[in-house]
Short mmCIF file of C-alpha atoms in Angstrom, two decimals:
data_model
loop_
_atom_site.label_atom_id
_atom_site.label_comp_id
_atom_site.label_asym_id
_atom_site.label_seq_id
_atom_site.Cartn_x
_atom_site.Cartn_y
_atom_site.Cartn_z
CA MET U 128 93.66 90.01 96.31
CA LYS U 129 90.16 91.09 97.21
CA ILE U 130 88.91 93.83 94.92
CA LEU U 131 85.68 95.82 94.94
CA VAL U 132 84.26 97.69 91.97
CA CYS U 133 81.47 100.21 92.52
CA VAL U 134 79.28 100.73 89.46
CA LYS U 135 76.25 102.85 88.60
CA ARG U 136 73.31 102.08 86.34
CA VAL U 137 72.98 104.95 83.87
CA PRO U 138 70.75 105.50 80.83
CA LEU U 139 72.17 104.99 77.36
CA THR U 140 71.78 108.41 75.83
CA GLY U 141 72.74 109.59 72.41
CA GLY U 142 69.65 111.10 70.87
CA LYS U 143 67.23 113.79 71.93
CA MET U 144 66.80 114.05 75.68
CA VAL U 145 63.24 114.04 77.01
CA LEU U 146 62.49 114.80 80.64
CA THR U 147 59.76 113.38 82.83
CA ALA U 148 56.77 115.63 83.57
CA ASP U 149 58.18 116.65 86.96
CA GLU U 150 61.58 117.53 85.35
CA GLN U 151 63.38 115.37 87.89
CA ALA U 152 64.70 112.68 85.57
CA LEU U 153 65.23 111.60 81.99
CA GLU U 154 62.30 109.86 80.36
CA THR U 155 63.72 106.35 80.05
CA LYS U 156 60.78 104.44 78.57
CA HIS U 157 62.62 104.12 75.29
CA LEU U 158 66.19 104.08 76.62
CA GLY U 159 68.46 101.19 77.49
CA PHE U 160 70.73 101.17 80.53
CA THR U 161 74.37 100.34 81.02
CA ILE U 162 77.22 100.48 83.49
CA SER U 163 78.79 103.93 83.55
CA PRO U 164 81.70 103.66 81.02
CA HIS U 165 84.51 104.58 83.42
CA GLU U 166 83.29 101.92 85.83
CA GLU U 167 83.08 99.31 83.10
CA CYS U 168 86.84 99.77 82.75
CA GLY U 169 87.11 99.35 86.53
CA VAL U 170 85.28 96.03 86.23
CA GLU U 171 87.68 94.87 83.51
CA GLU U 172 90.73 95.95 85.51
CA ALA U 173 89.52 94.13 88.63
CA ILE U 174 89.02 90.94 86.62
CA ARG U 175 92.49 91.23 85.09
CA LEU U 176 94.11 91.81 88.50
CA VAL U 177 92.40 88.77 90.00
CA GLU U 178 93.43 86.70 86.96
CA ALA U 179 97.02 87.82 87.51
CA HIS U 180 97.26 87.73 91.30
CA GLY U 181 94.42 85.42 92.36
CA GLY U 182 91.72 86.26 94.85
CA GLU U 183 88.18 87.53 94.54
CA SER U 184 86.42 90.40 92.80
CA VAL U 185 83.14 91.91 94.00
CA VAL U 186 80.82 94.38 92.25
CA LEU U 187 78.60 96.79 94.18
CA THR U 188 75.85 99.09 93.04
CA LEU U 189 73.45 101.50 94.71
CA GLY U 190 70.31 101.62 92.64
CA PRO U 191 66.80 100.36 91.98
CA ALA U 192 65.83 96.70 91.58
CA GLU U 193 66.50 96.99 87.86
CA ALA U 194 70.20 97.66 88.58
CA LEU U 195 70.53 93.90 89.11
CA GLU U 196 70.92 93.82 85.30
CA GLN U 197 74.20 95.75 85.55
CA LEU U 198 75.45 93.52 88.38
CA ARG U 199 74.75 90.43 86.25
CA ASP U 200 76.56 92.10 83.32
CA ALA U 201 79.66 92.61 85.49
CA MET U 202 79.49 89.02 86.76
CA ALA U 203 79.12 87.81 83.18
CA MET U 204 82.43 89.53 82.43
CA GLY U 205 84.06 87.60 85.29
CA ILE U 206 83.32 89.28 88.64
CA SER U 207 82.85 86.69 91.41
CA ARG U 208 79.85 88.05 93.34
CA ALA U 209 77.71 91.16 93.83
CA ILE U 210 76.34 93.48 96.51
CA HIS U 211 73.12 95.29 95.63
CA LEU U 212 72.17 98.30 97.76
CA GLU U 213 68.61 98.46 96.57
CA THR U 214 66.85 101.82 96.53
CA ASP U 215 63.31 102.86 95.76
CA GLY U 216 64.60 104.86 92.81
CA GLY U 217 64.96 108.08 94.80
CA GLU U 218 68.14 110.10 94.40
CA PHE U 219 71.03 109.65 96.82
CA ASP U 220 73.30 112.70 96.86
CA PRO U 221 77.08 112.06 96.94
CA GLU U 222 77.32 112.10 100.73
CA ALA U 223 74.36 109.74 101.14
CA THR U 224 75.83 107.48 98.46
CA VAL U 225 79.15 107.31 100.27
CA ALA U 226 77.46 106.57 103.60
CA ALA U 227 75.54 103.65 102.08
CA ILE U 228 78.60 102.24 100.27
CA ALA U 229 80.87 102.62 103.31
CA ASP U 230 78.38 100.73 105.51
CA ALA U 231 78.19 97.92 102.95
CA ILE U 232 81.98 97.74 102.74
CA ALA U 233 82.27 97.57 106.52
CA ALA U 234 79.76 94.72 106.66
CA ASP U 235 81.48 92.77 103.88
CA GLU U 236 84.96 93.30 105.32
CA ALA U 237 83.75 92.14 108.74
CA ALA U 238 82.51 88.94 107.12
CA SER U 239 85.27 88.15 104.63
CA GLY U 240 88.27 90.39 105.18
CA PRO U 241 89.38 93.77 103.88
CA PHE U 242 89.36 94.86 100.26
CA ASP U 243 92.88 95.49 98.96
CA LEU U 244 91.68 97.78 96.22
CA ILE U 245 88.41 99.61 95.58
CA PHE U 246 87.61 100.84 92.06
CA LEU U 247 85.14 103.59 91.20
CA GLY U 248 84.59 105.66 88.08
CA ASN U 249 86.16 109.11 88.14
CA GLU U 250 82.67 110.52 87.73
CA SER U 251 79.33 109.00 86.85
CA ALA U 252 78.07 109.32 83.30
CA ASP U 253 74.84 111.01 84.36
CA SER U 254 75.23 113.33 87.34
CA GLY U 255 79.01 113.89 87.08
CA GLY U 256 79.61 114.72 90.75
CA TYR U 257 83.37 113.96 90.79
CA GLN U 258 83.47 113.17 94.49
CA VAL U 259 82.13 109.78 95.58
CA GLY U 260 85.51 108.03 95.28
CA LEU U 261 87.40 110.65 97.24
CA ARG U 262 84.73 110.96 99.91
CA LEU U 263 84.67 107.18 100.28
CA ALA U 264 88.46 107.05 100.62
CA ARG U 265 88.40 109.76 103.26
CA ARG U 266 85.68 107.94 105.18
CA LEU U 267 87.58 104.64 105.02
CA GLY U 268 90.89 106.33 105.89
CA ARG U 269 92.56 105.01 102.73
CA PRO U 270 94.65 106.83 100.11
CA CYS U 271 93.06 107.70 96.80
CA ALA U 272 94.25 108.62 93.32
CA THR U 273 91.78 109.84 90.71
CA GLY U 274 91.34 109.92 86.95
CA LEU U 275 93.62 106.96 86.31
CA LYS U 276 94.60 105.55 82.93
CA GLY U 277 97.02 103.01 84.41
CA VAL U 278 96.80 100.76 87.48
CA VAL U 279 99.57 98.28 88.31
CA VAL U 280 99.74 96.33 91.57
CA GLU U 281 103.35 95.96 92.72
CA GLY U 282 103.51 93.94 95.92
CA ALA U 283 101.92 95.86 98.77
CA GLN U 284 101.40 99.00 96.73
CA VAL U 285 99.63 100.15 93.59
CA ARG U 286 101.21 102.27 90.87
CA CYS U 287 98.67 104.78 89.54
CA GLU U 288 99.12 106.68 86.28
CA GLN U 289 97.15 109.83 85.53
CA GLU U 290 97.29 111.70 82.22
CA SER U 291 98.39 115.28 82.67
CA GLY U 292 99.21 117.87 80.04
CA GLY U 293 100.54 115.48 77.44
CA GLY U 294 102.44 113.38 79.98
CA ARG U 295 101.56 111.19 82.92
CA ASP U 296 101.65 111.83 86.66
CA VAL U 297 102.54 108.68 88.58
CA TYR U 298 101.42 108.06 92.14
CA THR U 299 102.32 105.09 94.32
CA LEU U 300 99.76 104.24 96.98
CA PRO U 301 100.09 101.67 99.76
CA LEU U 302 97.36 99.03 99.78
CA PRO U 303 94.56 99.04 100.76
CA ALA U 304 93.61 101.97 98.55
CA VAL U 305 90.75 103.54 96.60
CA VAL U 306 91.20 104.47 92.93
CA THR U 307 88.93 106.21 90.45
CA VAL U 308 89.48 105.37 86.82
CA LEU U 309 88.72 106.77 83.38
CA GLU U 310 87.46 105.20 80.20
CA GLY U 311 90.52 104.19 78.19
CA LEU U 312 92.20 102.45 81.10
CA ASN U 313 91.65 99.22 79.15
CA LEU U 314 89.33 97.68 76.60
CA PRO U 315 86.53 95.94 78.52
CA ARG U 316 85.83 92.40 77.36
CA TYR U 317 82.50 91.41 75.89
CA PRO U 318 80.70 88.87 78.10
CA SER U 319 80.65 85.39 76.60
CA VAL U 320 77.51 83.25 76.46
CA PRO U 321 78.91 80.80 79.06
CA GLY U 322 79.85 83.82 81.17
CA ARG U 323 76.27 85.06 81.02
CA MET U 324 74.99 81.61 82.00
CA ARG U 325 77.38 81.43 84.97
CA ALA U 326 76.43 84.95 86.07
CA LYS U 327 72.85 83.84 86.67
CA SER U 328 73.96 81.58 89.50
CA LYS U 329 76.55 83.87 91.12
CA PRO U 330 75.58 85.22 94.56
CA VAL U 331 74.02 88.67 94.99
CA ALA U 332 73.73 90.06 98.52
CA ALA U 333 70.86 92.57 98.56
CA THR U 334 70.13 95.09 101.29
CA ALA U 335 68.08 98.29 101.47
CA PRO U 336 70.25 101.12 102.84
CA ASP U 337 68.90 104.09 104.75
CA ARG U 338 69.05 107.33 102.80
CA ALA U 339 70.73 110.20 104.63
CA ALA U 340 69.23 113.65 104.15
CA SER U 341 70.46 115.32 100.96
CA ARG U 342 72.52 118.47 101.20
CA LEU U 343 73.08 118.74 97.46
CA GLU U 344 69.61 118.60 96.05
CA ARG U 345 68.55 118.55 92.44
CA VAL U 346 65.89 121.19 91.94
CA ARG U 347 65.09 120.27 88.36
CA LEU U 348 66.60 119.31 85.05
CA VAL U 349 66.60 121.65 82.09
CA VAL U 350 67.29 120.70 78.49
CA PRO U 351 68.74 123.77 76.80
CA GLU U 352 67.31 124.85 73.52
CA GLY U 353 69.34 123.35 70.73
CA LYS U 354 69.81 124.49 67.18
CA ALA U 355 67.64 121.85 65.56
CA LYS U 356 68.36 121.10 61.93
CA GLN U 357 65.21 121.13 59.87
CA ALA U 358 64.70 119.80 56.37
CA GLU U 359 62.83 122.09 54.00
CA VAL U 360 60.73 120.33 51.37
CA LEU U 361 61.19 122.15 48.07
CA GLY U 362 58.47 120.26 46.28
CA THR U 363 57.81 116.89 44.71
CA GLY U 364 58.51 115.52 41.27
CA ALA U 365 59.13 117.79 38.29
CA ASP U 366 57.32 120.66 40.01
CA ALA U 367 60.27 121.00 42.38
CA ALA U 368 62.79 121.65 39.59
CA GLY U 369 62.42 125.43 39.65
CA ALA U 370 62.90 125.63 43.39
CA VAL U 371 65.93 123.34 43.16
CA VAL U 372 67.53 125.56 40.49
CA ASP U 373 66.83 128.67 42.56
CA LEU U 374 68.47 127.05 45.58
CA LEU U 375 71.52 125.93 43.59
CA GLU U 376 71.98 129.48 42.30
CA GLN U 377 71.48 130.84 45.80
CA ILE U 378 74.26 128.71 47.27
CA GLY U 379 76.53 129.34 44.30
CA VAL U 380 76.81 125.93 42.69
CA ALA U 381 74.83 126.69 39.54
CA MET F 214 84.21 135.98 102.43
CA ASN F 215 85.03 133.56 99.62
CA LEU F 216 88.27 131.75 98.82
CA VAL F 217 89.30 130.90 95.25
CA LEU F 218 91.93 128.24 94.65
CA ILE F 219 94.00 129.39 91.67
CA GLN F 220 95.52 126.89 89.29
CA PRO F 221 98.55 128.49 87.61
CA GLY F 222 98.06 129.46 83.97
CA ASP F 223 94.42 128.43 83.96
CA GLU F 224 91.92 130.82 82.36
CA ALA F 225 89.05 129.10 84.14
CA SER F 226 90.54 130.16 87.49
CA LEU F 227 89.91 133.78 86.45
CA GLN F 228 86.28 132.89 85.72
CA ALA F 229 86.15 131.28 89.15
CA ILE F 230 87.11 134.64 90.65
CA THR F 231 84.23 136.31 88.83
CA LEU F 232 81.89 133.61 90.05
CA ALA F 233 83.14 134.04 93.63
CA ARG F 234 82.53 137.78 93.37
CA SER F 235 78.92 137.10 92.42
CA LEU F 236 78.44 135.42 95.79
CA GLY F 237 79.11 138.74 97.53
CA GLY F 238 81.72 139.76 100.10
CA PRO F 239 85.51 139.95 99.85
CA VAL F 240 87.29 137.47 97.61
CA HIS F 241 90.61 135.93 98.61
CA ALA F 242 92.78 133.91 96.23
CA LEU F 243 95.09 131.05 97.14
CA LEU F 244 98.22 130.24 95.16
CA ILE F 245 100.15 127.12 96.06
CA GLY F 246 103.86 126.67 95.43
CA SER F 247 104.40 129.87 93.44
CA ASP F 248 103.21 133.48 93.47
CA GLU F 249 103.45 133.77 89.68
CA GLY F 250 100.61 135.95 88.39
CA ALA F 251 99.52 136.97 91.89
CA SER F 252 99.58 140.68 91.14
CA GLU F 253 97.20 140.24 88.21
CA LEU F 254 94.39 138.63 90.15
CA ALA F 255 91.31 140.79 90.68
CA VAL F 256 90.85 139.84 94.32
CA ASP F 257 91.09 141.56 97.69
CA VAL F 258 93.81 139.37 99.19
CA VAL F 259 96.19 136.81 97.72
CA HIS F 260 97.51 134.03 99.94
CA VAL F 261 100.62 132.20 98.79
CA ALA F 262 101.61 128.85 100.27
CA ARG F 263 105.30 128.07 99.89
CA HIS F 264 107.11 124.88 100.80
CA ASP F 265 110.01 122.96 99.31
CA GLY F 266 107.71 120.00 98.78
CA LEU F 267 105.16 122.00 96.80
CA THR F 268 107.00 122.09 93.49
CA GLY F 269 104.52 119.77 91.78
CA PHE F 270 100.85 118.93 92.06
CA ALA F 271 100.13 117.10 95.32
CA PRO F 272 96.33 116.80 95.65
CA ASP F 273 96.17 115.88 99.34
CA ALA F 274 98.58 118.67 100.27
CA TRP F 275 96.67 121.16 98.14
CA ALA F 276 93.42 120.11 99.80
CA ARG F 277 94.87 120.47 103.27
CA ILE F 278 96.32 123.90 102.49
CA THR F 279 93.03 125.04 100.98
CA THR F 280 91.05 123.79 103.96
CA ASP F 281 93.45 125.34 106.49
CA THR F 282 93.42 128.67 104.64
CA ALA F 283 89.63 128.68 104.46
CA ASP F 284 89.46 127.98 108.20
CA ARG F 285 92.02 130.68 108.96
CA ILE F 286 90.20 133.43 107.07
CA GLY F 287 86.68 132.21 107.88
CA ALA F 288 85.68 131.57 104.28
CA THR F 289 82.02 130.80 103.68
CA ALA F 290 82.57 129.36 100.22
CA ILE F 291 85.53 127.78 98.45
CA VAL F 292 85.62 128.02 94.67
CA ALA F 293 87.97 126.45 92.12
CA ALA F 294 87.93 125.94 88.37
CA GLY F 295 86.30 122.67 87.37
CA THR F 296 89.38 121.20 85.75
CA GLU F 297 90.56 117.65 86.41
CA ARG F 298 92.89 118.90 89.12
CA GLY F 299 90.34 121.39 90.43
CA ASN F 300 87.67 118.73 90.79
CA ASP F 301 90.16 116.39 92.47
CA VAL F 302 91.25 118.95 95.06
CA MET F 303 87.73 120.24 95.68
CA ALA F 304 86.39 116.75 96.33
CA ARG F 305 89.18 116.24 98.87
CA VAL F 306 88.37 119.62 100.41
CA ALA F 307 84.67 118.70 100.61
CA ALA F 308 85.52 115.37 102.22
CA ARG F 309 87.85 117.04 104.74
CA THR F 310 85.40 119.77 105.68
CA GLY F 311 82.27 117.61 105.50
CA GLN F 312 80.64 120.16 103.21
CA PRO F 313 78.58 119.56 100.07
CA LEU F 314 80.24 120.07 96.68
CA ALA F 315 78.60 121.11 93.43
CA ALA F 316 81.06 120.26 90.64
CA ASN F 317 81.44 121.95 87.26
CA CYS F 318 78.91 124.72 87.89
CA THR F 319 78.46 127.12 85.00
CA SER F 320 76.87 129.72 87.23
CA VAL F 321 75.99 130.23 90.86
CA ASP F 322 73.26 132.45 92.26
CA ALA F 323 73.40 133.29 95.95
CA ARG F 324 70.48 135.70 95.83
CA ARG F 325 67.67 133.32 95.00
CA SER F 326 66.77 132.07 98.41
CA HIS F 327 63.58 132.05 100.39
CA ARG F 328 65.47 131.26 103.57
CA ALA F 329 67.17 133.58 106.03
CA ASP F 330 70.49 131.82 105.46
CA PRO F 331 71.08 131.99 101.73
CA HIS F 332 72.97 129.17 100.05
CA PRO F 333 74.19 129.16 96.50
CA LEU F 334 72.16 127.58 93.76
CA GLY F 335 74.33 126.21 90.98
CA ARG F 336 73.82 124.96 87.46
CA GLN F 337 75.69 121.83 86.46
CA PRO F 338 75.94 120.39 82.98
CA VAL F 339 74.97 116.74 82.96
CA ARG F 340 77.55 114.55 81.28
CA GLY F 341 77.14 111.70 78.87
CA GLY F 342 75.04 112.87 75.97
CA PRO F 343 73.52 116.05 74.66
CA PRO F 344 73.79 118.84 77.21
CA ALA F 345 71.04 118.90 79.77
CA LEU F 346 71.34 121.15 82.74
CA ARG F 347 71.04 120.38 86.38
CA THR F 348 70.33 122.84 89.13
CA GLY F 349 71.26 122.01 92.66
CA ALA F 350 70.77 123.69 96.00
CA ALA F 351 73.70 123.15 98.29
CA ASP F 352 71.69 123.16 101.50
CA GLY F 353 68.97 120.68 100.72
CA SER F 354 66.16 123.20 100.61
CA ARG F 355 63.73 123.03 97.72
CA ARG F 356 63.67 126.16 95.65
CA THR F 357 61.69 127.53 92.81
CA PRO F 358 63.24 126.86 89.41
CA TRP F 359 65.29 129.70 88.07
CA ARG F 360 66.31 130.96 84.69
CA PRO F 361 69.63 130.08 83.12
CA ILE F 362 72.31 132.69 83.63
CA PRO F 363 75.03 133.09 80.97
CA PRO F 364 78.52 131.98 82.01
CA ALA F 365 80.45 134.76 83.73
CA PRO F 366 83.16 136.54 81.71
CA PRO F 367 86.77 136.20 82.88
CA ALA F 368 87.90 138.49 85.66
CA ARG F 369 90.10 141.36 84.51
CA LEU F 370 93.06 143.03 86.11
CA ARG F 371 92.06 145.91 88.33
CA THR F 372 94.91 148.36 88.37
CA SER F 373 93.17 150.88 90.61
CA GLN F 374 92.97 148.53 93.56
CA PRO F 375 96.20 146.62 94.00
CA THR F 376 95.88 143.25 95.64
CA SER F 377 97.64 142.43 98.87
CA MET F 378 99.45 139.21 99.53
CA THR F 379 99.50 137.20 102.72
CA PRO F 380 102.37 134.71 102.77
CA ILE F 381 101.61 131.45 104.51
CA SER F 382 104.31 129.01 105.53
CA TRP F 383 103.89 125.35 106.37
#
């Protein structure tokens, strides 16, 4: 099998969000980056499928030069090689993203044969557009199932399981196909030290795609006002005792 | 004219109707497979697509029916609730029609435009962490930032203006 996984470099968030001065992006000076979690499961699934059926797995990303870090991470897990569509950091809207990825797929397939299966995340962890996988499938003329928690290759078709209302919807798609997956599909492996060493020498094909004009443009980001929890200092040492007693009586525990 | 794809039993679909109303013009609703609840929708026209094969959720079929209905009535915007199924169908619709898609909008404002051909400006919550908000113009024009608008309340049944239904067969 020949399998492609498309991944996106996203910031590791979890604390307070700070925007850049132009309100166009998150301030990432103090943030780490990772592969979008849904796509990390896609990477793991591609590796497992190649281990089971043989063949080759390829990881692709559209992103700045720094996104090479995420490609190396995927190759450290076991992906065979990488395609880096290197940008200047400017935003590609979903349609521009699909155009760039589809061109890269066409070039790779012309050189080394068609991909049997293409994995994407159901939605990216940052912009959450919910459409790149389906647009890509439409452009490639291949069937697509989304939001998958189960992917099983059975001969010339793939069985796709999607959680729905407490049960599972099951789709069967003929290969080649495009699938978008969700976190929980599997438990991604942690890259081993030898894996990381091998990843440094695996091939990365880098190109700079043209950016099509955006039709879905981000005007600005806004961080909504949160209800910040503040600590009130009642005093220090023995002088604080009175205030502490008053507070305990106020909240009914004394 | 705006078309709202209704997902049966989904409260968010009623909010989608309210959002579609805010865009201006008549609002049509599309039900696929069943007309259950059609009379309770606060819209101008209800379209019902019936077919023996439409007993379950079939995303490609739903997308094709939605696209064909939008073409038939000349819809300028297609709206659906941002559920898993709604996002799936809408992405297929966007791919079929070659139109941009703003997913999971919490509000849309069609009035804030400095161009002669107004396009909606939507707010999208950004996923993966504390909620930040994203505003996006669907036509690529740069706009002045705008103030957050509270989420629209659910649409209510209008008993004074009964809805009409247009059956569609495939």
